[in-house]
């Protein structure tokens, strides 16, 4: 049974989203609960796949790379799920999502430059059966990049 996150769960997630290496003891002190409470809640949320604690690459440190957004249109809408699944198997892609709007799918990856992006799209994306076309953009200067973007918004 998967439960909704309550206020204490959200407070724990908020604290972990700032620094996932913080100790359960420190979180417990800040929230006024026991360390065991924090430990069991984190364990439950991980087991129920409500959270995942992981390391995140700091894209600000990659001076020779750009974030590439690849907008993909499919030939037929009933192909969208299969194409998105095929894209999810492409190891270089860090994000694949089915979208509403002009594009059917958005894929995100890191590339060295525009030439590298073009080569990647032509060799790895456009060859997938059912892909009608792609449009790409490069993010070159990030004003704000919040690593917690995937957190649960209350």
PDB file of C-alpha atoms in Angstrom:
ATOM      1  CA  UNK A   1       0.000   0.000   0.000  1.00  0.00           C
ATOM      2  CA  UNK A   2       1.388   3.368  -1.020  1.00  0.00           C
ATOM      3  CA  UNK A   3       0.556   6.286   1.245  1.00  0.00           C
ATOM      4  CA  UNK A   4       0.494   9.982   0.441  1.00  0.00           C
ATOM      5  CA  UNK A   5       3.306  12.020   1.937  1.00  0.00           C
ATOM      6  CA  UNK A   6       2.291  13.838   5.099  1.00  0.00           C
ATOM      7  CA  UNK A   7       3.832  17.024   6.489  1.00  0.00           C
ATOM      8  CA  UNK A   8       6.686  15.198   8.231  1.00  0.00           C
ATOM      9  CA  UNK A   9       7.521  13.232   5.078  1.00  0.00           C
ATOM     10  CA  UNK A  10       7.561  16.440   3.045  1.00  0.00           C
ATOM     11  CA  UNK A  11       9.828  18.130   5.607  1.00  0.00           C
ATOM     12  CA  UNK A  12      12.251  15.194   5.439  1.00  0.00           C
ATOM     13  CA  UNK A  13      12.238  15.268   1.634  1.00  0.00           C
ATOM     14  CA  UNK A  14      12.784  19.030   1.617  1.00  0.00           C
ATOM     15  CA  UNK A  15      15.812  18.675   3.912  1.00  0.00           C
ATOM     16  CA  UNK A  16      17.251  15.770   1.911  1.00  0.00           C
ATOM     17  CA  UNK A  17      16.736  17.687  -1.342  1.00  0.00           C
ATOM     18  CA  UNK A  18      19.129  20.373  -0.098  1.00  0.00           C
ATOM     19  CA  UNK A  19      21.768  17.861   1.032  1.00  0.00           C
ATOM     20  CA  UNK A  20      21.141  14.129   0.738  1.00  0.00           C
ATOM     21  CA  UNK A  21      24.162  13.416   2.948  1.00  0.00           C
ATOM     22  CA  UNK A  22      22.620  15.059   6.007  1.00  0.00           C
ATOM     23  CA  UNK A  23      22.324  12.642   8.923  1.00  0.00           C
ATOM     24  CA  UNK A  24      19.023  11.287  10.156  1.00  0.00           C
ATOM     25  CA  UNK A  25      19.984  12.657  13.566  1.00  0.00           C
ATOM     26  CA  UNK A  26      20.300  16.198  12.237  1.00  0.00           C
ATOM     27  CA  UNK A  27      16.958  15.975  10.422  1.00  0.00           C
ATOM     28  CA  UNK A  28      15.345  14.574  13.569  1.00  0.00           C
ATOM     29  CA  UNK A  29      16.682  17.469  15.659  1.00  0.00           C
ATOM     30  CA  UNK A  30      15.390  20.028  13.162  1.00  0.00           C
ATOM     31  CA  UNK A  31      11.940  18.430  13.016  1.00  0.00           C
ATOM     32  CA  UNK A  32      11.632  17.582  16.705  1.00  0.00           C
ATOM     33  CA  UNK A  33      11.216  13.832  16.146  1.00  0.00           C
ATOM     34  CA  UNK A  34      13.380  10.804  16.904  1.00  0.00           C
ATOM     35  CA  UNK A  35      16.169   9.598  14.650  1.00  0.00           C
ATOM     36  CA  UNK A  36      14.323   6.273  14.315  1.00  0.00           C
ATOM     37  CA  UNK A  37      11.261   8.090  12.996  1.00  0.00           C
ATOM     38  CA  UNK A  38      13.317   9.763  10.284  1.00  0.00           C
ATOM     39  CA  UNK A  39      15.114   6.516   9.420  1.00  0.00           C
ATOM     40  CA  UNK A  40      11.887   4.520   9.115  1.00  0.00           C
ATOM     41  CA  UNK A  41      10.140   7.216   7.064  1.00  0.00           C
ATOM     42  CA  UNK A  42      13.051   7.512   4.636  1.00  0.00           C
ATOM     43  CA  UNK A  43      13.195   3.718   4.308  1.00  0.00           C
ATOM     44  CA  UNK A  44       9.422   3.519   3.677  1.00  0.00           C
ATOM     45  CA  UNK A  45       9.496   6.311   1.077  1.00  0.00           C
ATOM     46  CA  UNK A  46      12.403   4.597  -0.717  1.00  0.00           C
ATOM     47  CA  UNK A  47      10.700   1.191  -0.642  1.00  0.00           C
ATOM     48  CA  UNK A  48       7.464   2.698  -1.976  1.00  0.00           C
ATOM     49  CA  UNK A  49       9.486   4.521  -4.648  1.00  0.00           C
ATOM     50  CA  UNK A  50       8.249   7.897  -3.481  1.00  0.00           C
ATOM     51  CA  UNK A  51      11.850   9.115  -3.251  1.00  0.00           C
ATOM     52  CA  UNK A  52      15.222   8.046  -4.566  1.00  0.00           C
ATOM     53  CA  UNK A  53      18.442   9.306  -3.051  1.00  0.00           C
ATOM     54  CA  UNK A  54      21.114   9.726  -5.704  1.00  0.00           C
ATOM     55  CA  UNK A  55      24.065  11.835  -6.821  1.00  0.00           C
ATOM     56  CA  UNK A  56      23.380  14.481  -9.474  1.00  0.00           C
ATOM     57  CA  UNK A  57      25.911  15.808 -11.958  1.00  0.00           C
ATOM     58  CA  UNK A  58      26.581  19.511 -11.529  1.00  0.00           C
ATOM     59  CA  UNK A  59      26.175  20.819 -15.096  1.00  0.00           C
ATOM     60  CA  UNK A  60      27.763  24.127 -14.096  1.00  0.00           C
ATOM     61  CA  UNK A  61      31.111  22.296 -13.997  1.00  0.00           C
ATOM     62  CA  UNK A  62      30.958  21.143 -17.642  1.00  0.00           C
ATOM     63  CA  UNK A  63      32.484  24.049 -19.563  1.00  0.00           C
ATOM     64  CA  UNK A  64      32.799  22.030 -22.773  1.00  0.00           C
ATOM     65  CA  UNK A  65      29.215  20.748 -22.836  1.00  0.00           C
ATOM     66  CA  UNK A  66      25.721  22.038 -23.485  1.00  0.00           C
ATOM     67  CA  UNK A  67      22.337  20.706 -22.503  1.00  0.00           C
ATOM     68  CA  UNK A  68      20.452  19.624 -25.634  1.00  0.00           C
ATOM     69  CA  UNK A  69      16.677  19.568 -25.840  1.00  0.00           C
ATOM     70  CA  UNK A  70      15.427  17.314 -28.637  1.00  0.00           C
ATOM     71  CA  UNK A  71      11.756  17.743 -29.552  1.00  0.00           C
ATOM     72  CA  UNK A  72      10.489  14.682 -31.409  1.00  0.00           C
ATOM     73  CA  UNK A  73       7.412  14.296 -33.601  1.00  0.00           C
ATOM     74  CA  UNK A  74       6.086  10.811 -34.308  1.00  0.00           C
ATOM     75  CA  UNK A  75       4.382   9.629 -37.496  1.00  0.00           C
ATOM     76  CA  UNK A  76       1.273   8.285 -35.737  1.00  0.00           C
ATOM     77  CA  UNK A  77       0.102   9.019 -32.218  1.00  0.00           C
ATOM     78  CA  UNK A  78      -0.302   5.310 -31.447  1.00  0.00           C
ATOM     79  CA  UNK A  79       3.488   4.963 -31.881  1.00  0.00           C
ATOM     80  CA  UNK A  80       4.338   7.506 -29.195  1.00  0.00           C
ATOM     81  CA  UNK A  81       4.672   5.103 -26.272  1.00  0.00           C
ATOM     82  CA  UNK A  82       6.831   2.616 -28.209  1.00  0.00           C
ATOM     83  CA  UNK A  83       9.109   5.363 -29.520  1.00  0.00           C
ATOM     84  CA  UNK A  84       9.436   6.903 -26.050  1.00  0.00           C
ATOM     85  CA  UNK A  85      10.374   3.455 -24.692  1.00  0.00           C
ATOM     86  CA  UNK A  86      12.999   3.038 -27.429  1.00  0.00           C
ATOM     87  CA  UNK A  87      14.395   6.464 -26.571  1.00  0.00           C
ATOM     88  CA  UNK A  88      14.503   5.561 -22.878  1.00  0.00           C
ATOM     89  CA  UNK A  89      16.896   2.743 -23.820  1.00  0.00           C
ATOM     90  CA  UNK A  90      19.358   5.254 -25.342  1.00  0.00           C
ATOM     91  CA  UNK A  91      21.917   5.555 -22.546  1.00  0.00           C
ATOM     92  CA  UNK A  92      23.006   9.085 -23.500  1.00  0.00           C
ATOM     93  CA  UNK A  93      19.519  10.464 -22.869  1.00  0.00           C
ATOM     94  CA  UNK A  94      18.976  11.604 -19.293  1.00  0.00           C
ATOM     95  CA  UNK A  95      15.301  12.495 -19.755  1.00  0.00           C
ATOM     96  CA  UNK A  96      12.529  11.232 -22.025  1.00  0.00           C
ATOM     97  CA  UNK A  97       8.962  12.456 -21.609  1.00  0.00           C
ATOM     98  CA  UNK A  98       5.742  12.317 -23.581  1.00  0.00           C
ATOM     99  CA  UNK A  99       4.531  15.861 -24.098  1.00  0.00           C
ATOM    100  CA  UNK A 100       1.415  17.817 -25.005  1.00  0.00           C
ATOM    101  CA  UNK A 101       1.821  20.526 -27.619  1.00  0.00           C
ATOM    102  CA  UNK A 102       3.899  20.883 -30.766  1.00  0.00           C
ATOM    103  CA  UNK A 103       6.163  17.904 -30.064  1.00  0.00           C
ATOM    104  CA  UNK A 104       5.115  14.428 -29.017  1.00  0.00           C
ATOM    105  CA  UNK A 105       8.264  13.606 -27.041  1.00  0.00           C
ATOM    106  CA  UNK A 106      11.034  15.597 -25.384  1.00  0.00           C
ATOM    107  CA  UNK A 107      14.478  14.051 -24.882  1.00  0.00           C
ATOM    108  CA  UNK A 108      17.346  15.757 -23.063  1.00  0.00           C
ATOM    109  CA  UNK A 109      21.066  14.976 -23.195  1.00  0.00           C
ATOM    110  CA  UNK A 110      24.473  16.627 -22.898  1.00  0.00           C
ATOM    111  CA  UNK A 111      26.526  17.316 -26.037  1.00  0.00           C
ATOM    112  CA  UNK A 112      29.873  18.953 -26.779  1.00  0.00           C
ATOM    113  CA  UNK A 113      28.577  21.333 -29.454  1.00  0.00           C
ATOM    114  CA  UNK A 114      26.046  21.762 -32.280  1.00  0.00           C
ATOM    115  CA  UNK A 115      27.942  19.372 -34.558  1.00  0.00           C
ATOM    116  CA  UNK A 116      27.894  16.679 -31.874  1.00  0.00           C
ATOM    117  CA  UNK A 117      24.149  17.256 -31.388  1.00  0.00           C
ATOM    118  CA  UNK A 118      23.467  16.925 -35.126  1.00  0.00           C
ATOM    119  CA  UNK A 119      25.451  13.699 -35.307  1.00  0.00           C
ATOM    120  CA  UNK A 120      23.672  12.285 -32.257  1.00  0.00           C
ATOM    121  CA  UNK A 121      20.204  13.142 -33.592  1.00  0.00           C
ATOM    122  CA  UNK A 122      20.917  11.692 -37.032  1.00  0.00           C
ATOM    123  CA  UNK A 123      22.564   8.496 -35.791  1.00  0.00           C
ATOM    124  CA  UNK A 124      20.549   7.716 -32.642  1.00  0.00           C
ATOM    125  CA  UNK A 125      17.150   9.463 -32.823  1.00  0.00           C
ATOM    126  CA  UNK A 126      16.088   9.856 -36.451  1.00  0.00           C
ATOM    127  CA  UNK A 127      16.761   6.186 -37.190  1.00  0.00           C
ATOM    128  CA  UNK A 128      14.062   5.017 -34.762  1.00  0.00           C
ATOM    129  CA  UNK A 129      11.093   3.676 -36.694  1.00  0.00           C
ATOM    130  CA  UNK A 130       8.145   6.061 -36.484  1.00  0.00           C
ATOM    131  CA  UNK A 131      10.127   9.252 -35.828  1.00  0.00           C
ATOM    132  CA  UNK A 132       8.770  11.818 -38.307  1.00  0.00           C
ATOM    133  CA  UNK A 133      11.039  14.694 -37.375  1.00  0.00           C
ATOM    134  CA  UNK A 134      13.037  16.469 -34.683  1.00  0.00           C
ATOM    135  CA  UNK A 135      13.789  20.009 -33.589  1.00  0.00           C
ATOM    136  CA  UNK A 136      16.665  20.702 -31.260  1.00  0.00           C
ATOM    137  CA  UNK A 137      17.783  23.535 -29.036  1.00  0.00           C
ATOM    138  CA  UNK A 138      20.935  23.970 -27.000  1.00  0.00           C
ATOM    139  CA  UNK A 139      20.985  25.448 -23.517  1.00  0.00           C
ATOM    140  CA  UNK A 140      24.200  27.441 -23.339  1.00  0.00           C
ATOM    141  CA  UNK A 141      23.901  29.699 -20.298  1.00  0.00           C
ATOM    142  CA  UNK A 142      21.921  28.564 -17.269  1.00  0.00           C
ATOM    143  CA  UNK A 143      20.803  31.322 -14.960  1.00  0.00           C
ATOM    144  CA  UNK A 144      19.158  28.910 -12.517  1.00  0.00           C
ATOM    145  CA  UNK A 145      19.461  25.148 -12.318  1.00  0.00           C
ATOM    146  CA  UNK A 146      17.755  23.689  -9.278  1.00  0.00           C
ATOM    147  CA  UNK A 147      18.804  20.085  -8.780  1.00  0.00           C
ATOM    148  CA  UNK A 148      15.659  19.630  -6.714  1.00  0.00           C
ATOM    149  CA  UNK A 149      13.429  20.210  -9.760  1.00  0.00           C
ATOM    150  CA  UNK A 150      12.079  16.687  -9.420  1.00  0.00           C
ATOM    151  CA  UNK A 151      10.915  17.225  -5.855  1.00  0.00           C
ATOM    152  CA  UNK A 152       7.258  16.881  -4.998  1.00  0.00           C
ATOM    153  CA  UNK A 153       5.567  20.247  -5.104  1.00  0.00           C
ATOM    154  CA  UNK A 154       2.994  20.701  -2.369  1.00  0.00           C
TER     155      UNK A 154
END
